PDB file of C-alpha atoms in Angstrom:
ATOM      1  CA  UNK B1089     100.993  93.446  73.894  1.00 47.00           C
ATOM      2  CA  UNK B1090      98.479  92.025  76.414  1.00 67.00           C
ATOM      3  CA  UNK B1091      99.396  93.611  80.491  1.00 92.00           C
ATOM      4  CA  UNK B1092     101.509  91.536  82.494  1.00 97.00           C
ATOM      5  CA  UNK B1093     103.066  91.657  86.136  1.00 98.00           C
ATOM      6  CA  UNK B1094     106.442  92.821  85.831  1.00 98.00           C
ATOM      7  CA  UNK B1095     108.967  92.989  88.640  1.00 98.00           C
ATOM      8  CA  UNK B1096     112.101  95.081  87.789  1.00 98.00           C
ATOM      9  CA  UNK B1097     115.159  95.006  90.685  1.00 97.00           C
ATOM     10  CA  UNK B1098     117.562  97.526  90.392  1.00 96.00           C
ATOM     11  CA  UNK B1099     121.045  96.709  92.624  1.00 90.00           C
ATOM     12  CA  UNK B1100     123.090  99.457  93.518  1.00 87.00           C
ATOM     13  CA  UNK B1101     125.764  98.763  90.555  1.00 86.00           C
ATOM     14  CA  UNK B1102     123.656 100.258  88.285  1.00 91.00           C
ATOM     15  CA  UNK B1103     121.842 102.931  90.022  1.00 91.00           C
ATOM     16  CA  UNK B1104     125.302 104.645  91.893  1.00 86.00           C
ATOM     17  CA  UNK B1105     128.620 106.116  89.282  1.00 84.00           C
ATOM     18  CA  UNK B1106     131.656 104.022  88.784  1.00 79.00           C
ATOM     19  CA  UNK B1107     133.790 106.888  89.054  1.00 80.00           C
ATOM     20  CA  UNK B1108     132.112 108.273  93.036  1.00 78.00           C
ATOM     21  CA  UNK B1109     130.473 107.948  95.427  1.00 73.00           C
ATOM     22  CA  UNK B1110     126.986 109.023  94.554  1.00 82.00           C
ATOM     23  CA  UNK B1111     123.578 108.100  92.936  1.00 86.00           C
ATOM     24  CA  UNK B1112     124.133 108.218  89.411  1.00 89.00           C
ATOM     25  CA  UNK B1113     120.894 110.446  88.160  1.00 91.00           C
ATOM     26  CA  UNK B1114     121.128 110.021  84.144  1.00 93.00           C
ATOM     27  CA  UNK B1115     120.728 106.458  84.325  1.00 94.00           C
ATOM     28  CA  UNK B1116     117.815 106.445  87.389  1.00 95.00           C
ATOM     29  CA  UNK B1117     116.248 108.358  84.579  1.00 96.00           C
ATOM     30  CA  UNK B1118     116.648 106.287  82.075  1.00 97.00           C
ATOM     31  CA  UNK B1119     115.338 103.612  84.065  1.00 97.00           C
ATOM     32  CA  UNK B1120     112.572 105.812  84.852  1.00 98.00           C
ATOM     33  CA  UNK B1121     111.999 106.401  81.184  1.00 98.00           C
ATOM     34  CA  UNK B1122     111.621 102.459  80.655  1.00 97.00           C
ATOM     35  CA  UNK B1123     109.460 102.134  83.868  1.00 98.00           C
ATOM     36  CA  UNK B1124     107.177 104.873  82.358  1.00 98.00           C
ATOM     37  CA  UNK B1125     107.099 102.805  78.265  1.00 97.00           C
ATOM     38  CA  UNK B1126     106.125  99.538  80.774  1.00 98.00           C
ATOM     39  CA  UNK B1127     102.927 101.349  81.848  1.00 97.00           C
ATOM     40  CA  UNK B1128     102.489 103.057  78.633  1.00 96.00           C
ATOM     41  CA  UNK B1129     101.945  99.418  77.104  1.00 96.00           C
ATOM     42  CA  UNK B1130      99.849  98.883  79.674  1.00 96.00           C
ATOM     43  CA  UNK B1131     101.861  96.552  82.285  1.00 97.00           C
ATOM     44  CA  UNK B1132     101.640  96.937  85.909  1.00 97.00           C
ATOM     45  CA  UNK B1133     104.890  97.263  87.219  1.00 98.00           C
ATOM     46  CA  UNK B1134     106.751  96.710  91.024  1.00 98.00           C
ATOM     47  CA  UNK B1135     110.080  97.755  91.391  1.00 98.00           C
ATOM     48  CA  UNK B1136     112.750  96.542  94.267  1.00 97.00           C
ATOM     49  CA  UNK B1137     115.248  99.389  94.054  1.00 95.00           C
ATOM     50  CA  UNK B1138     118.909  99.044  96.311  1.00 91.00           C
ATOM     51  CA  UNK B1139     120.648 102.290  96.431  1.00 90.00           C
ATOM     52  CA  UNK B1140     119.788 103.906  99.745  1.00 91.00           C
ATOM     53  CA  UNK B1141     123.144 103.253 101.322  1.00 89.00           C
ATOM     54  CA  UNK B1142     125.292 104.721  98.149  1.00 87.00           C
ATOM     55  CA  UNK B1143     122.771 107.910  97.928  1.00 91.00           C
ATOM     56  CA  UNK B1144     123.667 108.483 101.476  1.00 92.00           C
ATOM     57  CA  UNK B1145     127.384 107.772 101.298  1.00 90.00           C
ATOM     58  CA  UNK B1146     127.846 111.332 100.098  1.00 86.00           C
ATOM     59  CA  UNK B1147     125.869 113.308 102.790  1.00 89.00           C
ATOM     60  CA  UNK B1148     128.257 111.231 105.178  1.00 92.00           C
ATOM     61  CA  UNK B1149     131.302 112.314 103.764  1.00 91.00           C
ATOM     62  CA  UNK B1150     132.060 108.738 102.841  1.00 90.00           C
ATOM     63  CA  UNK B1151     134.513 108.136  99.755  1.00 85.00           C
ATOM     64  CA  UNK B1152     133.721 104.397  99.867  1.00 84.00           C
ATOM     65  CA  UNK B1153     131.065 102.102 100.989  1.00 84.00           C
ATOM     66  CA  UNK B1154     131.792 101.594 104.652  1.00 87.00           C
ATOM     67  CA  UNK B1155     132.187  97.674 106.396  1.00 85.00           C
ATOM     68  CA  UNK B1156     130.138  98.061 109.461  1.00 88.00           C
ATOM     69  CA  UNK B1157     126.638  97.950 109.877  1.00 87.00           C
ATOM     70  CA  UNK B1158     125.709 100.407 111.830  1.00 90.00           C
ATOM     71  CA  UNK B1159     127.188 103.055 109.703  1.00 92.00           C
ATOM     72  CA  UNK B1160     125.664 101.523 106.577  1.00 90.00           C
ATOM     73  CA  UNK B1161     122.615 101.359 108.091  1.00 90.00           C
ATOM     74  CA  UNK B1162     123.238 105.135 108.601  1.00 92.00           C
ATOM     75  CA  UNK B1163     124.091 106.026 105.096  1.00 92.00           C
ATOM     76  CA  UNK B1164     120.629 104.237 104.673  1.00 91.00           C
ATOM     77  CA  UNK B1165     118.622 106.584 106.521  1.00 92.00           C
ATOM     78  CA  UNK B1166     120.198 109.726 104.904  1.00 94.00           C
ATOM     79  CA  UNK B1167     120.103 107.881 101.463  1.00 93.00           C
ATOM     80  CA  UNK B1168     116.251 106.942 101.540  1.00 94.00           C
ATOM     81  CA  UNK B1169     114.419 110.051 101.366  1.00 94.00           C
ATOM     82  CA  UNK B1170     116.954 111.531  98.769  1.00 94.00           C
ATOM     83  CA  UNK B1171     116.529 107.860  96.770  1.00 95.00           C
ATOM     84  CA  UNK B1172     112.606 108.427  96.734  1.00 96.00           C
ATOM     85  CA  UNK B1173     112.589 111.992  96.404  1.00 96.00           C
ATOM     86  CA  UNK B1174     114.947 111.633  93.149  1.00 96.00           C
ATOM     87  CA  UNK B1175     112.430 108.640  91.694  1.00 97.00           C
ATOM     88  CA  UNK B1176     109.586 111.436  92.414  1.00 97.00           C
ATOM     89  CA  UNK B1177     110.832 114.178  90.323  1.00 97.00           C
ATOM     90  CA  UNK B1178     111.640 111.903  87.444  1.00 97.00           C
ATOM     91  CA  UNK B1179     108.494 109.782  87.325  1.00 98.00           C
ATOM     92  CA  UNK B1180     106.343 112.981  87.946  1.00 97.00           C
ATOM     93  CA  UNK B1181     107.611 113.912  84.276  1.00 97.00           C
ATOM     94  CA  UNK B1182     105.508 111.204  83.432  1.00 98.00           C
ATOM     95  CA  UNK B1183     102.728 111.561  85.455  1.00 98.00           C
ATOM     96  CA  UNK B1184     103.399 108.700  87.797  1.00 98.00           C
ATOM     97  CA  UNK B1185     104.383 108.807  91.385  1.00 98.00           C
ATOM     98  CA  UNK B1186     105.972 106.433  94.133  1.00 98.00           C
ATOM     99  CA  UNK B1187     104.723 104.443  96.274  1.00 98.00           C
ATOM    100  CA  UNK B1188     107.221 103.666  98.881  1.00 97.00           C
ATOM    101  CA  UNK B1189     107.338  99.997 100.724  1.00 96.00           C
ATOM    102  CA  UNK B1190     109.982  99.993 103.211  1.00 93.00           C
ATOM    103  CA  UNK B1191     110.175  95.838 104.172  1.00 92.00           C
ATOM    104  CA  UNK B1192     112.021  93.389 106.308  1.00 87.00           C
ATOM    105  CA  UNK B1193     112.051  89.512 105.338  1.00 86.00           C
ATOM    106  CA  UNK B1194     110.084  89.284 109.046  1.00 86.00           C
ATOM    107  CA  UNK B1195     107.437  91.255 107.074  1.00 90.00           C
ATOM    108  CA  UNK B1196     107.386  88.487 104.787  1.00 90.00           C
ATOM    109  CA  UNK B1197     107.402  85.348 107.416  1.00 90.00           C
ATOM    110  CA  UNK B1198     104.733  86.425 109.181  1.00 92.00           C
ATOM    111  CA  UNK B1199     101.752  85.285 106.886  1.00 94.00           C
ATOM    112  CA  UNK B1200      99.578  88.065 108.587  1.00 96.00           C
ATOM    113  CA  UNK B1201     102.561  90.576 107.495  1.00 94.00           C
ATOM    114  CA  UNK B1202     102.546  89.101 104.219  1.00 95.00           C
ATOM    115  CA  UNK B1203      98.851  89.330 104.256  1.00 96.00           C
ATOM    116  CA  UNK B1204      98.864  93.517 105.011  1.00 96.00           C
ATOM    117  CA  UNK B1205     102.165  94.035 102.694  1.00 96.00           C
ATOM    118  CA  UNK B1206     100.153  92.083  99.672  1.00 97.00           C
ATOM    119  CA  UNK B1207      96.817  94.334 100.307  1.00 97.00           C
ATOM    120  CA  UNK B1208      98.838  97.456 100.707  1.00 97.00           C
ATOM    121  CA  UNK B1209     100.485  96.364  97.111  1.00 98.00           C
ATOM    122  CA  UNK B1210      97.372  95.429  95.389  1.00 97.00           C
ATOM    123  CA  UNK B1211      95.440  98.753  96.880  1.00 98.00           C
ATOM    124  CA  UNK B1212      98.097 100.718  95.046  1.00 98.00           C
ATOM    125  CA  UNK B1213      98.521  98.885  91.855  1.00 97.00           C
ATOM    126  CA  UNK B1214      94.470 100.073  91.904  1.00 96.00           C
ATOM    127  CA  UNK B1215      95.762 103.433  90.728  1.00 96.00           C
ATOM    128  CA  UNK B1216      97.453 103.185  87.478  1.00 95.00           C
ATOM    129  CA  UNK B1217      99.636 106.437  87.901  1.00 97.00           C
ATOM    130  CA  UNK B1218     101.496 104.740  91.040  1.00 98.00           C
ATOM    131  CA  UNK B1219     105.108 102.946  90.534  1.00 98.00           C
ATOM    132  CA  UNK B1220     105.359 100.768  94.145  1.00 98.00           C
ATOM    133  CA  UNK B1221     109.032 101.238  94.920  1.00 98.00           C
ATOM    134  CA  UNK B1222     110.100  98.679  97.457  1.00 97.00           C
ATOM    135  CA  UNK B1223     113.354  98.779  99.322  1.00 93.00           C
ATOM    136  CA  UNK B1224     114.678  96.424 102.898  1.00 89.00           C
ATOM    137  CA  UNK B1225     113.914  98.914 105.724  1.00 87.00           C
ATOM    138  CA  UNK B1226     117.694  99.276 106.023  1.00 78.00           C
ATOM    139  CA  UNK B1227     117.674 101.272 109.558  1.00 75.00           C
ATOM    140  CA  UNK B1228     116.202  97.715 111.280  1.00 77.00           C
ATOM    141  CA  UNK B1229     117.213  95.013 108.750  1.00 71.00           C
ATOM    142  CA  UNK B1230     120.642  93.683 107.768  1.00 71.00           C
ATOM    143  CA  UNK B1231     119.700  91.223 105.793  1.00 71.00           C
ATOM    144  CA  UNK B1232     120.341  92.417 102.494  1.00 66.00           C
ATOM    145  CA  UNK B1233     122.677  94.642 103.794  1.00 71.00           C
ATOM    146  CA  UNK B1234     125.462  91.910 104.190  1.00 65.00           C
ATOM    147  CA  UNK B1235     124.606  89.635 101.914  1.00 57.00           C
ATOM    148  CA  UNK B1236     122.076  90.203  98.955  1.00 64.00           C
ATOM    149  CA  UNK B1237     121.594  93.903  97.434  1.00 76.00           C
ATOM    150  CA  UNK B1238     117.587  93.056  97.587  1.00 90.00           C
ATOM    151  CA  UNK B1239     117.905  90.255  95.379  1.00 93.00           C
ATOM    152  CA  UNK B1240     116.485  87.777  97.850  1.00 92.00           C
ATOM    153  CA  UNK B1241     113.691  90.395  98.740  1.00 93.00           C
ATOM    154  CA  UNK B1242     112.958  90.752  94.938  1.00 96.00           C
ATOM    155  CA  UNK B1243     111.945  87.088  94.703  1.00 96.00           C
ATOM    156  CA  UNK B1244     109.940  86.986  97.816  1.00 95.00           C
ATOM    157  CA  UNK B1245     107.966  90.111  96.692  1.00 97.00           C
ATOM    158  CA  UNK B1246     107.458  88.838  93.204  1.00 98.00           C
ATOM    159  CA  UNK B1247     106.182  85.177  94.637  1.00 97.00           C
ATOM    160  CA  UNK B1248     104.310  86.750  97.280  1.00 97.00           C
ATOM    161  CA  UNK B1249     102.118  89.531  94.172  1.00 97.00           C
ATOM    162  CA  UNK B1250     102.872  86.074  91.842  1.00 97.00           C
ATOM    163  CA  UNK B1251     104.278  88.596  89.413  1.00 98.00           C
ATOM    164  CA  UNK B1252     104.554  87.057  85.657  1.00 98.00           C
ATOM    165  CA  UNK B1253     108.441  87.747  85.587  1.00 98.00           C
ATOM    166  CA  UNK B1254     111.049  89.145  87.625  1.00 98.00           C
ATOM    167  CA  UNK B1255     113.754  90.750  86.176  1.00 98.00           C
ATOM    168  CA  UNK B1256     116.842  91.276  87.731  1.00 97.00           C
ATOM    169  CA  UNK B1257     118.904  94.321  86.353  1.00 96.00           C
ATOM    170  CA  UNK B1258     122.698  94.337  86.929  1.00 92.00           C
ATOM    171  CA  UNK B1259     125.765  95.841  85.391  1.00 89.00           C
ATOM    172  CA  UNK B1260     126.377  92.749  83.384  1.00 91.00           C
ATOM    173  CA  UNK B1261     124.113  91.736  79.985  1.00 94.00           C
ATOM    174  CA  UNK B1262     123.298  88.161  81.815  1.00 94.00           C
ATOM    175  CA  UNK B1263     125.132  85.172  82.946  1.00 95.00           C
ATOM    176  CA  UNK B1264     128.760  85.030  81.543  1.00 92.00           C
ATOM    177  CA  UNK B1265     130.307  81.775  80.625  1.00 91.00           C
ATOM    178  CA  UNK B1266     133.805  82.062  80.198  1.00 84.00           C
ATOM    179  CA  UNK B1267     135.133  79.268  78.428  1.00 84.00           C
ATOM    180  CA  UNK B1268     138.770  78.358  78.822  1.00 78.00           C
ATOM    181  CA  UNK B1269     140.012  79.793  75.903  1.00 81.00           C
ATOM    182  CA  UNK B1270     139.331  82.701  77.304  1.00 79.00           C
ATOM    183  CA  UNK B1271     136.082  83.516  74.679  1.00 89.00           C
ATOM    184  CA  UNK B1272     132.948  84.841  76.701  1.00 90.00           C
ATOM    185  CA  UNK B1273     128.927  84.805  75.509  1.00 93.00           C
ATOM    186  CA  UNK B1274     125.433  85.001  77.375  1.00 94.00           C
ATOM    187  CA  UNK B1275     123.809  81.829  78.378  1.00 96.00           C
ATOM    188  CA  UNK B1276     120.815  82.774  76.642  1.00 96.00           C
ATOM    189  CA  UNK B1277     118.337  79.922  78.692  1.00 97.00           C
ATOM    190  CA  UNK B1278     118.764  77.630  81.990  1.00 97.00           C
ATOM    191  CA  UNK B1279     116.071  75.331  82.710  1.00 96.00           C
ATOM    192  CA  UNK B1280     117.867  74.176  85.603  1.00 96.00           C
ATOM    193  CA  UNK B1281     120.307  76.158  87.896  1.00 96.00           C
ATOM    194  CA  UNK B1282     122.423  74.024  89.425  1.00 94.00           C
ATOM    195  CA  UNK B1283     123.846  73.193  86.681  1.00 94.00           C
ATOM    196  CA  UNK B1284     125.339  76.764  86.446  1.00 94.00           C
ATOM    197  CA  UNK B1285     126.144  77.574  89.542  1.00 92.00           C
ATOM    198  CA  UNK B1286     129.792  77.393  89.019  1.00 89.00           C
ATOM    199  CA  UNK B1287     129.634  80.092  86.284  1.00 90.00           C
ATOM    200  CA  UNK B1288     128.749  83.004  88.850  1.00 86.00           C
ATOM    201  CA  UNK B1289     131.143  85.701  89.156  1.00 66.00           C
ATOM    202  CA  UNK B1290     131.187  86.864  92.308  1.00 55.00           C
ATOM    203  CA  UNK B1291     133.020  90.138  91.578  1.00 49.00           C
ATOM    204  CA  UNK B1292     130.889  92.776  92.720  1.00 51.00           C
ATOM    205  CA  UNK B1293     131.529  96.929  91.828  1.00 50.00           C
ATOM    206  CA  UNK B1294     132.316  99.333  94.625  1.00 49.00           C
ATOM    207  CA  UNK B1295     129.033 100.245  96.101  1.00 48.00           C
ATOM    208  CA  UNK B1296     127.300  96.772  95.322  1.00 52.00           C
ATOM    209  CA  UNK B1297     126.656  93.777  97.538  1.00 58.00           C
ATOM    210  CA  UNK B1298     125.112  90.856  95.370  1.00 58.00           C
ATOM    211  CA  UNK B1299     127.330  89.162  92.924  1.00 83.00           C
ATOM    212  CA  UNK B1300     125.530  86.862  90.717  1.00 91.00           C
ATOM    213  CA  UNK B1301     125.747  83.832  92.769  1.00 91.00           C
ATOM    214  CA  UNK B1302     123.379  86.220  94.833  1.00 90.00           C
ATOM    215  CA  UNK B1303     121.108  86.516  91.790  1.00 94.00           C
ATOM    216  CA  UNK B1304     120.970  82.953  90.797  1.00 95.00           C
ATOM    217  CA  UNK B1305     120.079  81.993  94.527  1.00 94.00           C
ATOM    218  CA  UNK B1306     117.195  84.467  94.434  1.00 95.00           C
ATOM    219  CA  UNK B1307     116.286  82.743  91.258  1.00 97.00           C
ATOM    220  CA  UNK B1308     115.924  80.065  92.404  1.00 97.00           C
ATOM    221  CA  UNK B1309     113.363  81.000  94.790  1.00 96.00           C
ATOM    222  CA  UNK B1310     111.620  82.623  92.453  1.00 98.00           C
ATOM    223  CA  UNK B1311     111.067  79.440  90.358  1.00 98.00           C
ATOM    224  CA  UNK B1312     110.160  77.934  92.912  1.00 97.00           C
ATOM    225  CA  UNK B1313     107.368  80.008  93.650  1.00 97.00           C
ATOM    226  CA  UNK B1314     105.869  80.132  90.315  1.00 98.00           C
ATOM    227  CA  UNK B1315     107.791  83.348  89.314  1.00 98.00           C
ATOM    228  CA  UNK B1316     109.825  83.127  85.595  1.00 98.00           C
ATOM    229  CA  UNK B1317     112.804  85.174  85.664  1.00 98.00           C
ATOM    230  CA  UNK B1318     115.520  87.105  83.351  1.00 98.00           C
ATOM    231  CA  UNK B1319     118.977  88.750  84.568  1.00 97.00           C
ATOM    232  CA  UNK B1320     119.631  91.306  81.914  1.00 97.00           C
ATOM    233  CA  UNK B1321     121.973  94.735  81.745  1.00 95.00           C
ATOM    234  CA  UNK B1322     120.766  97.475  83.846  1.00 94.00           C
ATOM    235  CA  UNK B1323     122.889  99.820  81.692  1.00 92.00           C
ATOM    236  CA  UNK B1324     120.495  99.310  79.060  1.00 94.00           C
ATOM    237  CA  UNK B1325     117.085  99.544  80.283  1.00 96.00           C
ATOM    238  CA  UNK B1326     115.658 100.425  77.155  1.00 95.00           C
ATOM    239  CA  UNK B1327     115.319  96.809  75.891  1.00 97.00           C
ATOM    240  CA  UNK B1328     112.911  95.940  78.906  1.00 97.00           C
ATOM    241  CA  UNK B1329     110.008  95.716  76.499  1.00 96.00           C
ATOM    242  CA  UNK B1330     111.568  93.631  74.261  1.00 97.00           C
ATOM    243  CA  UNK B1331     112.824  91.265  76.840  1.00 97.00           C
ATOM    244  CA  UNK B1332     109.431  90.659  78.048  1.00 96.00           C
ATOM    245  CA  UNK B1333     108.159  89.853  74.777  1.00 94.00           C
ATOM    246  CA  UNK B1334     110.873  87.098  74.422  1.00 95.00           C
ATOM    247  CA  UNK B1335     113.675  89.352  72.365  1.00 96.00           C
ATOM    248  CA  UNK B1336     116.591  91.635  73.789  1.00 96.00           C
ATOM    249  CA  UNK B1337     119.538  90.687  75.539  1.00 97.00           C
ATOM    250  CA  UNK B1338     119.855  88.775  78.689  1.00 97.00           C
ATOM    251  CA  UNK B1339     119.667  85.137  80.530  1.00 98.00           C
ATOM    252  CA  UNK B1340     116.282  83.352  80.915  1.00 98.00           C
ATOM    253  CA  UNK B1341     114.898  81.502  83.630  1.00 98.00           C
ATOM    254  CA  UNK B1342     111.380  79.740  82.534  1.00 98.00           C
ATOM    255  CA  UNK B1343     109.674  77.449  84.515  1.00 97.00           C
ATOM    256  CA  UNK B1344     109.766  73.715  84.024  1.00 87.00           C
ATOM    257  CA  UNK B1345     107.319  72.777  81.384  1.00 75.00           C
TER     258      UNK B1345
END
C-alpha cells in the first residue's frame, strides 16, 4: 500500500452519544485506533474534527444543543480544550500527538492566509508522529456553526494540501436512495452530483448541523479542486483502509476521467 494524502472529517453525529449530551469517548477512540492503522501503513493523514460545541454542552449545563450563537459559540470555547485534550490521551497510546489548527474560511480567502495555514500544515506533516487536527475557530466564526458541521472547511483544507481523498465520516454508511417502494441501498459511485441532489436527507441527529445536502455541496467543491471524495459510516471507522484501497462500504466521488 503505497502513502497517500488522506483527509478524514468527523461531524459531531458521530463523535457526541445519541442518548446525551456529551462527547462520546469509545468511539473517538476507535477513530483514533483507525487514524493510528492510517499511519501505520504509512499514509499521512489531516483530520477536520466538529465536536467542540457538544463537548462543551455538558460543562454548560446544557441538555440540548442550544439555537443562538453566542451561546454555541460558548459551548465552543469550553468544548475545545476538552476535544483536544481527549484526542491527546488517546493518540499518545500510539505514540502520536495533535496538532491543533483552529481556522476561519477568512483564513482561507486570503491567499497570504492560505499561504501561512498550508506551511504551518506541511511543517507538521514533517514529523510523522503528529495527527493535524483542524477545527473552525468557533469563538470568531459562525460559519460552520449555522450551516455546515466543517464540511465546507473539510473541502477547502483538502484542496488547499491537494489531499488524494477526502473522506467524509457521518452516522450514515453513504448516500441513501430510497426508492418508492420503500427498499433502501448505497449509491455505491456518482460521477456527477447534480444528478443526486434530490436524494439528500436532510435529517440531521441532535447535536449535528450538516445533513447530507451539506456533504454533497462540500463535495462538490472538493471535485472541483482536484480532491476525490467518499462519504462513508463514521460508526465504523475500521474499514477506512479498505475504503481507500477501493473496498468497504460507502459512496464514491472520483473525478471526471
Amino acid at each position: 500500500m503505497s502513502g497517500k494524502k488522506i483527509l478524514l472529517k468527523f461531524g459531531s453525529g458521530i463523535l457526541t452519544r445519541t442518548d446525551r449530551a456529551e462527547t462520546d469517548e469509545e468511539q473517538l477512540c476507535k477513530l483514533v485506533q483507525a487514524i493510528a492503522e492510517l499511519k501505520r501503513l504509512g499514509h499521512q493523514v489531516v483530520v477536520v474534527s466538529s465536536g467542540a460545541v457538544a463537548a462543551g454542552l455538558k460543562a454548560m449545563d446544557f441538555r440540548e444543543r442550544p439555537t443562538d450563537l453566542v451561546t454555541l459559540q460558548a459551548c465552543a470555547a469550553v468544548g475545545q480544550s476538552y476535544l483536544m485534550h481527549t484526542y491527546q490521551s488517546y493518540l499518545r497510546g500510539h505514540g502520536l500527538h495533535v496538532g491543533q489548527l483552529l481556522l476561519t474560511h477568512a483564513d482561507l480567502e486570503s491567499k497570504e492566509r492560505a499561504e501561512r495555514t498550508q506551511s504551518t500544515l506541511l511543517r507538521l506533516l514533517q514529523n510523522p508522529n503528529i495527527v493535524p487536527i483542524i477545527n473552525e475557530n468557533d469563538c470568531v466564526a459562525v460559519e460552520e456553526l449555522k450551516f455546515g458541521d466543517n464540511d465546507k472547511l473539510s473541502s477547502r483544507v483538502a484542496t488547499l494540501w491537494q489531499a488524494d481523498v477526502l473522506i467524509l465520516l457521518t452516522s450514515v454508511p453513504g448516500l441513501m436512495d430510497i426508492r418508492d417502494d420503500g427498499t433502501v441501498s448505497i449509491v455505491a459511485e456518482v460521477n456527477n452530483v447534480d444528478e443526486v441532489l434530490h436524494l439528500a436527507q436532510e435529517a440531521k441527529g441532535s447535536f449535528s448541523v450538516g445533513g447530507m445536502g451539506s456533504k454533497l455541496r462540500a463535495v462538490q467543491d472538493a471535485i472541483q479542486g482536484g480532491v476525490p471524495c467518499i462519504i462513508a459510516s463514521g460508526r465504523h471507522p475500521e474499514q477506512l483502509a479498505s475504503l481507500i484501497e477501493g473496498g468497504g462500504i460507502g459512496t464514491r466521488f472520483p473525478l471526471a476521467s
